[in-house]
Amino acid sequence: GSKKFILYEPNDRQYLYPKKETDWNEYSTLNIYEKNINKPLFKYAKRIDVDLFKGDILLLPNGWWHQVETKPESCGVSFWYD
């Protein structure tokens, strides 16, 4: 299987309409597949697409915004550390 990571740099935070979930966590209120007519700043965010295949690894630094699309029959492991 494979995975597609859609990434946005931490500097793009202002364009992603963040919403606080906990004291240390937030998420974007955007649906990246819609036109986002009511969220005009999104057009300034710089999208980076990364495709991962069997044996690949991605180090995602703290603060990077991401969405993951999993292709059929795929497995992933996440590890959080400080």
PDB file of N, CA and C in Angstrom:
ATOM      1  N   GLY A   1       0.813  -1.194   0.000  1.00  0.00           N
ATOM      2  CA  GLY A   1       0.000   0.000   0.000  1.00  0.00           C
ATOM      3  C   GLY A   1       0.853   1.253   0.000  1.00  0.00           C
ATOM      4  N   SER A   2       0.219   2.373  -0.010  1.00  0.00           N
ATOM      5  CA  SER A   2       0.923   3.655   0.005  1.00  0.00           C
ATOM      6  C   SER A   2       0.075   4.687   0.729  1.00  0.00           C
ATOM      7  N   LYS A   3       0.712   5.817   1.015  1.00  0.00           N
ATOM      8  CA  LYS A   3       0.023   6.924   1.658  1.00  0.00           C
ATOM      9  C   LYS A   3       0.417   8.212   0.957  1.00  0.00           C
ATOM     10  N   LYS A   4      -0.518   9.138   0.932  1.00  0.00           N
ATOM     11  CA  LYS A   4      -0.239  10.464   0.392  1.00  0.00           C
ATOM     12  C   LYS A   4      -0.371  11.454   1.542  1.00  0.00           C
ATOM     13  N   PHE A   5       0.710  12.177   1.810  1.00  0.00           N
ATOM     14  CA  PHE A   5       0.699  13.221   2.823  1.00  0.00           C
ATOM     15  C   PHE A   5       0.521  14.563   2.120  1.00  0.00           C
ATOM     16  N   ILE A   6      -0.410  15.343   2.607  1.00  0.00           N
ATOM     17  CA  ILE A   6      -0.612  16.703   2.137  1.00  0.00           C
ATOM     18  C   ILE A   6      -0.153  17.600   3.274  1.00  0.00           C
ATOM     19  N   LEU A   7       0.911  18.368   3.023  1.00  0.00           N
ATOM     20  CA  LEU A   7       1.580  19.123   4.074  1.00  0.00           C
ATOM     21  C   LEU A   7       1.471  20.631   3.861  1.00  0.00           C
ATOM     22  N   TYR A   8       1.467  21.335   4.982  1.00  0.00           N
ATOM     23  CA  TYR A   8       1.545  22.800   4.984  1.00  0.00           C
ATOM     24  C   TYR A   8       2.529  23.206   6.068  1.00  0.00           C
ATOM     25  N   GLU A   9       3.410  24.136   5.749  1.00  0.00           N
ATOM     26  CA  GLU A   9       4.412  24.606   6.696  1.00  0.00           C
ATOM     27  C   GLU A   9       3.755  25.291   7.896  1.00  0.00           C
ATOM     28  N   PRO A  10       4.448  25.308   9.044  1.00  0.00           N
ATOM     29  CA  PRO A  10       3.915  26.026  10.206  1.00  0.00           C
ATOM     30  C   PRO A  10       3.619  27.498   9.912  1.00  0.00           C
ATOM     31  N   ASN A  11       4.386  28.117   9.016  1.00  0.00           N
ATOM     32  CA  ASN A  11       4.160  29.523   8.673  1.00  0.00           C
ATOM     33  C   ASN A  11       2.833  29.753   7.959  1.00  0.00           C
ATOM     34  N   ASP A  12       2.227  28.697   7.447  1.00  0.00           N
ATOM     35  CA  ASP A  12       0.933  28.818   6.763  1.00  0.00           C
ATOM     36  C   ASP A  12      -0.254  28.764   7.724  1.00  0.00           C
ATOM     37  N   ARG A  13       0.014  28.664   9.012  1.00  0.00           N
ATOM     38  CA  ARG A  13      -1.040  28.535  10.024  1.00  0.00           C
ATOM     39  C   ARG A  13      -2.138  29.574   9.835  1.00  0.00           C
ATOM     40  N   GLN A  14      -1.755  30.808   9.593  1.00  0.00           N
ATOM     41  CA  GLN A  14      -2.723  31.904   9.474  1.00  0.00           C
ATOM     42  C   GLN A  14      -3.701  31.717   8.315  1.00  0.00           C
ATOM     43  N   TYR A  15      -3.331  30.886   7.342  1.00  0.00           N
ATOM     44  CA  TYR A  15      -4.180  30.656   6.167  1.00  0.00           C
ATOM     45  C   TYR A  15      -5.055  29.402   6.302  1.00  0.00           C
ATOM     46  N   LEU A  16      -4.876  28.651   7.392  1.00  0.00           N
ATOM     47  CA  LEU A  16      -5.530  27.354   7.532  1.00  0.00           C
ATOM     48  C   LEU A  16      -6.708  27.368   8.507  1.00  0.00           C
ATOM     49  N   TYR A  17      -7.075  28.528   9.004  1.00  0.00           N
ATOM     50  CA  TYR A  17      -8.226  28.697   9.880  1.00  0.00           C
ATOM     51  C   TYR A  17      -8.201  27.698  11.045  1.00  0.00           C
ATOM     52  N   PRO A  18      -7.184  27.814  11.904  1.00  0.00           N
ATOM     53  CA  PRO A  18      -7.043  26.862  13.003  1.00  0.00           C
ATOM     54  C   PRO A  18      -8.109  27.031  14.085  1.00  0.00           C
ATOM     55  N   LYS A  19      -8.411  25.932  14.743  1.00  0.00           N
ATOM     56  CA  LYS A  19      -9.324  25.927  15.881  1.00  0.00           C
ATOM     57  C   LYS A  19      -8.665  25.111  16.991  1.00  0.00           C
ATOM     58  N   LYS A  20      -8.642  25.660  18.199  1.00  0.00           N
ATOM     59  CA  LYS A  20      -8.008  24.997  19.324  1.00  0.00           C
ATOM     60  C   LYS A  20      -8.844  23.812  19.776  1.00  0.00           C
ATOM     61  N   GLU A  21      -8.182  22.674  19.967  1.00  0.00           N
ATOM     62  CA  GLU A  21      -8.859  21.468  20.437  1.00  0.00           C
ATOM     63  C   GLU A  21      -8.545  21.229  21.907  1.00  0.00           C
ATOM     64  N   THR A  22      -7.276  21.362  22.264  1.00  0.00           N
ATOM     65  CA  THR A  22      -6.825  21.248  23.653  1.00  0.00           C
ATOM     66  C   THR A  22      -5.811  22.360  23.890  1.00  0.00           C
ATOM     67  N   ASP A  23      -5.213  22.383  25.070  1.00  0.00           N
ATOM     68  CA  ASP A  23      -4.205  23.409  25.361  1.00  0.00           C
ATOM     69  C   ASP A  23      -3.015  23.348  24.419  1.00  0.00           C
ATOM     70  N   TRP A  24      -2.697  22.186  23.902  1.00  0.00           N
ATOM     71  CA  TRP A  24      -1.507  22.023  23.057  1.00  0.00           C
ATOM     72  C   TRP A  24      -1.822  21.592  21.629  1.00  0.00           C
ATOM     73  N   ASN A  25      -3.081  21.397  21.316  1.00  0.00           N
ATOM     74  CA  ASN A  25      -3.433  20.840  20.010  1.00  0.00           C
ATOM     75  C   ASN A  25      -4.488  21.700  19.321  1.00  0.00           C
ATOM     76  N   GLU A  26      -4.356  21.847  18.006  1.00  0.00           N
ATOM     77  CA  GLU A  26      -5.368  22.528  17.213  1.00  0.00           C
ATOM     78  C   GLU A  26      -5.489  21.847  15.858  1.00  0.00           C
ATOM     79  N   TYR A  27      -6.572  22.142  15.176  1.00  0.00           N
ATOM     80  CA  TYR A  27      -6.795  21.562  13.862  1.00  0.00           C
ATOM     81  C   TYR A  27      -7.361  22.631  12.936  1.00  0.00           C
ATOM     82  N   SER A  28      -7.319  22.358  11.655  1.00  0.00           N
ATOM     83  CA  SER A  28      -7.852  23.294  10.667  1.00  0.00           C
ATOM     84  C   SER A  28      -9.335  23.012  10.453  1.00  0.00           C
ATOM     85  N   THR A  29     -10.098  24.063  10.266  1.00  0.00           N
ATOM     86  CA  THR A  29     -11.531  23.915   9.996  1.00  0.00           C
ATOM     87  C   THR A  29     -11.822  23.805   8.497  1.00  0.00           C
ATOM     88  N   LEU A  30     -10.777  23.730   7.697  1.00  0.00           N
ATOM     89  CA  LEU A  30     -10.923  23.647   6.246  1.00  0.00           C
ATOM     90  C   LEU A  30     -11.227  22.241   5.758  1.00  0.00           C
ATOM     91  N   ASN A  31     -11.916  22.175   4.645  1.00  0.00           N
ATOM     92  CA  ASN A  31     -11.983  20.956   3.847  1.00  0.00           C
ATOM     93  C   ASN A  31     -11.182  21.285   2.593  1.00  0.00           C
ATOM     94  N   ILE A  32      -9.997  20.708   2.472  1.00  0.00           N
ATOM     95  CA  ILE A  32      -9.094  21.091   1.381  1.00  0.00           C
ATOM     96  C   ILE A  32      -9.621  20.710  -0.003  1.00  0.00           C
ATOM     97  N   TYR A  33     -10.687  19.931  -0.060  1.00  0.00           N
ATOM     98  CA  TYR A  33     -11.243  19.519  -1.349  1.00  0.00           C
ATOM     99  C   TYR A  33     -12.389  20.413  -1.814  1.00  0.00           C
ATOM    100  N   GLU A  34     -12.800  21.346  -0.971  1.00  0.00           N
ATOM    101  CA  GLU A  34     -13.855  22.291  -1.351  1.00  0.00           C
ATOM    102  C   GLU A  34     -13.234  23.584  -1.850  1.00  0.00           C
ATOM    103  N   LYS A  35     -14.037  24.420  -2.435  1.00  0.00           N
ATOM    104  CA  LYS A  35     -13.569  25.711  -2.948  1.00  0.00           C
ATOM    105  C   LYS A  35     -13.193  26.677  -1.824  1.00  0.00           C
ATOM    106  N   ASN A  36     -13.731  26.481  -0.617  1.00  0.00           N
ATOM    107  CA  ASN A  36     -13.457  27.339   0.538  1.00  0.00           C
ATOM    108  C   ASN A  36     -13.730  28.814   0.240  1.00  0.00           C
ATOM    109  N   ILE A  37     -14.866  29.055  -0.349  1.00  0.00           N
ATOM    110  CA  ILE A  37     -15.256  30.414  -0.716  1.00  0.00           C
ATOM    111  C   ILE A  37     -15.296  31.326   0.510  1.00  0.00           C
ATOM    112  N   ASN A  38     -15.736  30.800   1.638  1.00  0.00           N
ATOM    113  CA  ASN A  38     -15.832  31.602   2.860  1.00  0.00           C
ATOM    114  C   ASN A  38     -14.510  31.675   3.623  1.00  0.00           C
ATOM    115  N   LYS A  39     -13.464  31.100   3.072  1.00  0.00           N
ATOM    116  CA  LYS A  39     -12.147  31.107   3.709  1.00  0.00           C
ATOM    117  C   LYS A  39     -11.104  31.546   2.683  1.00  0.00           C
ATOM    118  N   PRO A  40     -11.137  32.812   2.316  1.00  0.00           N
ATOM    119  CA  PRO A  40     -10.325  33.300   1.202  1.00  0.00           C
ATOM    120  C   PRO A  40      -8.815  33.272   1.425  1.00  0.00           C
ATOM    121  N   LEU A  41      -8.357  33.220   2.662  1.00  0.00           N
ATOM    122  CA  LEU A  41      -6.913  33.216   2.908  1.00  0.00           C
ATOM    123  C   LEU A  41      -6.257  31.884   2.538  1.00  0.00           C
ATOM    124  N   PHE A  42      -7.059  30.830   2.438  1.00  0.00           N
ATOM    125  CA  PHE A  42      -6.509  29.503   2.138  1.00  0.00           C
ATOM    126  C   PHE A  42      -5.702  29.485   0.844  1.00  0.00           C
ATOM    127  N   LYS A  43      -6.046  30.325  -0.100  1.00  0.00           N
ATOM    128  CA  LYS A  43      -5.337  30.337  -1.383  1.00  0.00           C
ATOM    129  C   LYS A  43      -3.864  30.709  -1.228  1.00  0.00           C
ATOM    130  N   TYR A  44      -3.486  31.303  -0.115  1.00  0.00           N
ATOM    131  CA  TYR A  44      -2.087  31.685   0.120  1.00  0.00           C
ATOM    132  C   TYR A  44      -1.251  30.573   0.746  1.00  0.00           C
ATOM    133  N   ALA A  45      -1.883  29.520   1.221  1.00  0.00           N
ATOM    134  CA  ALA A  45      -1.154  28.391   1.813  1.00  0.00           C
ATOM    135  C   ALA A  45      -0.457  27.603   0.704  1.00  0.00           C
ATOM    136  N   LYS A  46       0.783  27.199   0.969  1.00  0.00           N
ATOM    137  CA  LYS A  46       1.572  26.454  -0.023  1.00  0.00           C
ATOM    138  C   LYS A  46       1.502  24.960   0.280  1.00  0.00           C
ATOM    139  N   ARG A  47       0.783  24.255  -0.545  1.00  0.00           N
ATOM    140  CA  ARG A  47       0.584  22.811  -0.375  1.00  0.00           C
ATOM    141  C   ARG A  47       1.797  22.044  -0.877  1.00  0.00           C
ATOM    142  N   ILE A  48       2.195  21.031  -0.101  1.00  0.00           N
ATOM    143  CA  ILE A  48       3.282  20.127  -0.487  1.00  0.00           C
ATOM    144  C   ILE A  48       2.727  18.709  -0.440  1.00  0.00           C
ATOM    145  N   ASP A  49       2.793  17.988  -1.553  1.00  0.00           N
ATOM    146  CA  ASP A  49       2.325  16.600  -1.617  1.00  0.00           C
ATOM    147  C   ASP A  49       3.512  15.650  -1.549  1.00  0.00           C
ATOM    148  N   VAL A  50       3.388  14.633  -0.704  1.00  0.00           N
ATOM    149  CA  VAL A  50       4.442  13.626  -0.568  1.00  0.00           C
ATOM    150  C   VAL A  50       3.787  12.249  -0.638  1.00  0.00           C
ATOM    151  N   ASP A  51       4.248  11.420  -1.557  1.00  0.00           N
ATOM    152  CA  ASP A  51       3.763  10.046  -1.664  1.00  0.00           C
ATOM    153  C   ASP A  51       4.752   9.111  -0.991  1.00  0.00           C
ATOM    154  N   LEU A  52       4.245   8.254  -0.097  1.00  0.00           N
ATOM    155  CA  LEU A  52       5.081   7.271   0.586  1.00  0.00           C
ATOM    156  C   LEU A  52       4.696   5.874   0.120  1.00  0.00           C
ATOM    157  N   PHE A  53       5.713   5.063  -0.110  1.00  0.00           N
ATOM    158  CA  PHE A  53       5.511   3.682  -0.544  1.00  0.00           C
ATOM    159  C   PHE A  53       6.198   2.733   0.430  1.00  0.00           C
ATOM    160  N   LYS A  54       6.038   1.461   0.226  1.00  0.00           N
ATOM    161  CA  LYS A  54       6.592   0.439   1.108  1.00  0.00           C
ATOM    162  C   LYS A  54       8.061   0.742   1.423  1.00  0.00           C
ATOM    163  N   GLY A  55       8.374   0.792   2.719  1.00  0.00           N
ATOM    164  CA  GLY A  55       9.742   1.028   3.152  1.00  0.00           C
ATOM    165  C   GLY A  55      10.113   2.492   3.340  1.00  0.00           C
ATOM    166  N   ASP A  56       9.268   3.411   2.899  1.00  0.00           N
ATOM    167  CA  ASP A  56       9.549   4.837   3.054  1.00  0.00           C
ATOM    168  C   ASP A  56       9.257   5.293   4.481  1.00  0.00           C
ATOM    169  N   ILE A  57       9.896   6.379   4.868  1.00  0.00           N
ATOM    170  CA  ILE A  57       9.670   6.980   6.176  1.00  0.00           C
ATOM    171  C   ILE A  57       9.604   8.492   5.985  1.00  0.00           C
ATOM    172  N   LEU A  58       8.783   9.142   6.788  1.00  0.00           N
ATOM    173  CA  LEU A  58       8.653  10.595   6.724  1.00  0.00           C
ATOM    174  C   LEU A  58       8.787  11.134   8.141  1.00  0.00           C
ATOM    175  N   LEU A  59       9.752  12.002   8.349  1.00  0.00           N
ATOM    176  CA  LEU A  59       9.893  12.701   9.613  1.00  0.00           C
ATOM    177  C   LEU A  59       9.128  14.004   9.486  1.00  0.00           C
ATOM    178  N   LEU A  60       8.091  14.135  10.255  1.00  0.00           N
ATOM    179  CA  LEU A  60       7.234  15.309  10.195  1.00  0.00           C
ATOM    180  C   LEU A  60       7.514  16.163  11.432  1.00  0.00           C
ATOM    181  N   PRO A  61       8.235  17.258  11.259  1.00  0.00           N
ATOM    182  CA  PRO A  61       8.581  18.104  12.413  1.00  0.00           C
ATOM    183  C   PRO A  61       7.342  18.701  13.086  1.00  0.00           C
ATOM    184  N   ASN A  62       7.503  19.042  14.347  1.00  0.00           N
ATOM    185  CA  ASN A  62       6.435  19.651  15.127  1.00  0.00           C
ATOM    186  C   ASN A  62       5.914  20.914  14.437  1.00  0.00           C
ATOM    187  N   GLY A  63       4.604  21.058  14.432  1.00  0.00           N
ATOM    188  CA  GLY A  63       4.002  22.264  13.889  1.00  0.00           C
ATOM    189  C   GLY A  63       3.579  22.189  12.436  1.00  0.00           C
ATOM    190  N   TRP A  64       3.976  21.144  11.739  1.00  0.00           N
ATOM    191  CA  TRP A  64       3.570  21.012  10.333  1.00  0.00           C
ATOM    192  C   TRP A  64       2.134  20.512  10.278  1.00  0.00           C
ATOM    193  N   TRP A  65       1.344  21.146   9.454  1.00  0.00           N
ATOM    194  CA  TRP A  65      -0.047  20.757   9.244  1.00  0.00           C
ATOM    195  C   TRP A  65      -0.060  19.633   8.218  1.00  0.00           C
ATOM    196  N   HIS A  66      -0.916  18.639   8.435  1.00  0.00           N
ATOM    197  CA  HIS A  66      -0.921  17.514   7.502  1.00  0.00           C
ATOM    198  C   HIS A  66      -2.282  16.831   7.446  1.00  0.00           C
ATOM    199  N   GLN A  67      -2.509  16.250   6.301  1.00  0.00           N
ATOM    200  CA  GLN A  67      -3.641  15.352   6.084  1.00  0.00           C
ATOM    201  C   GLN A  67      -3.069  14.135   5.390  1.00  0.00           C
ATOM    202  N   VAL A  68      -3.577  12.965   5.752  1.00  0.00           N
ATOM    203  CA  VAL A  68      -3.048  11.725   5.187  1.00  0.00           C
ATOM    204  C   VAL A  68      -4.162  10.979   4.465  1.00  0.00           C
ATOM    205  N   GLU A  69      -3.865  10.581   3.242  1.00  0.00           N
ATOM    206  CA  GLU A  69      -4.776   9.728   2.474  1.00  0.00           C
ATOM    207  C   GLU A  69      -4.138   8.355   2.398  1.00  0.00           C
ATOM    208  N   THR A  70      -4.840   7.361   2.882  1.00  0.00           N
ATOM    209  CA  THR A  70      -4.318   5.996   2.881  1.00  0.00           C
ATOM    210  C   THR A  70      -4.880   5.234   1.697  1.00  0.00           C
ATOM    211  N   LYS A  71      -3.988   4.616   0.952  1.00  0.00           N
ATOM    212  CA  LYS A  71      -4.407   3.784  -0.174  1.00  0.00           C
ATOM    213  C   LYS A  71      -4.792   2.408   0.396  1.00  0.00           C
ATOM    214  N   PRO A  72      -5.552   1.624  -0.328  1.00  0.00           N
ATOM    215  CA  PRO A  72      -6.001   0.324   0.190  1.00  0.00           C
ATOM    216  C   PRO A  72      -4.853  -0.550   0.687  1.00  0.00           C
ATOM    217  N   GLU A  73      -5.183  -1.340   1.707  1.00  0.00           N
ATOM    218  CA  GLU A  73      -4.254  -2.317   2.282  1.00  0.00           C
ATOM    219  C   GLU A  73      -2.938  -1.670   2.699  1.00  0.00           C
ATOM    220  N   SER A  74      -3.043  -0.648   3.521  1.00  0.00           N
ATOM    221  CA  SER A  74      -1.864   0.069   3.984  1.00  0.00           C
ATOM    222  C   SER A  74      -1.852   0.087   5.508  1.00  0.00           C
ATOM    223  N   CYS A  75      -0.669   0.108   6.070  1.00  0.00           N
ATOM    224  CA  CYS A  75      -0.499   0.154   7.512  1.00  0.00           C
ATOM    225  C   CYS A  75       0.541   1.218   7.836  1.00  0.00           C
ATOM    226  N   GLY A  76       0.336   1.961   8.906  1.00  0.00           N
ATOM    227  CA  GLY A  76       1.291   3.002   9.287  1.00  0.00           C
ATOM    228  C   GLY A  76       1.526   3.000  10.780  1.00  0.00           C
ATOM    229  N   VAL A  77       2.666   3.493  11.180  1.00  0.00           N
ATOM    230  CA  VAL A  77       3.019   3.605  12.597  1.00  0.00           C
ATOM    231  C   VAL A  77       3.430   5.049  12.864  1.00  0.00           C
ATOM    232  N   SER A  78       2.864   5.649  13.898  1.00  0.00           N
ATOM    233  CA  SER A  78       3.247   7.001  14.299  1.00  0.00           C
ATOM    234  C   SER A  78       3.955   6.938  15.644  1.00  0.00           C
ATOM    235  N   PHE A  79       4.961   7.778  15.800  1.00  0.00           N
ATOM    236  CA  PHE A  79       5.690   7.849  17.053  1.00  0.00           C
ATOM    237  C   PHE A  79       5.863   9.301  17.415  1.00  0.00           C
ATOM    238  N   TRP A  80       5.385   9.699  18.570  1.00  0.00           N
ATOM    239  CA  TRP A  80       5.477  11.079  19.051  1.00  0.00           C
ATOM    240  C   TRP A  80       6.574  11.145  20.086  1.00  0.00           C
ATOM    241  N   TYR A  81       7.405  12.159  20.016  1.00  0.00           N
ATOM    242  CA  TYR A  81       8.470  12.329  21.013  1.00  0.00           C
ATOM    243  C   TYR A  81       8.765  13.811  21.214  1.00  0.00           C
ATOM    244  N   ASP A  82       9.419  14.116  22.312  1.00  0.00           N
ATOM    245  CA  ASP A  82       9.851  15.491  22.601  1.00  0.00           C
ATOM    246  C   ASP A  82      11.353  15.595  22.493  1.00  0.00           C
TER     247      ASP A  82
END
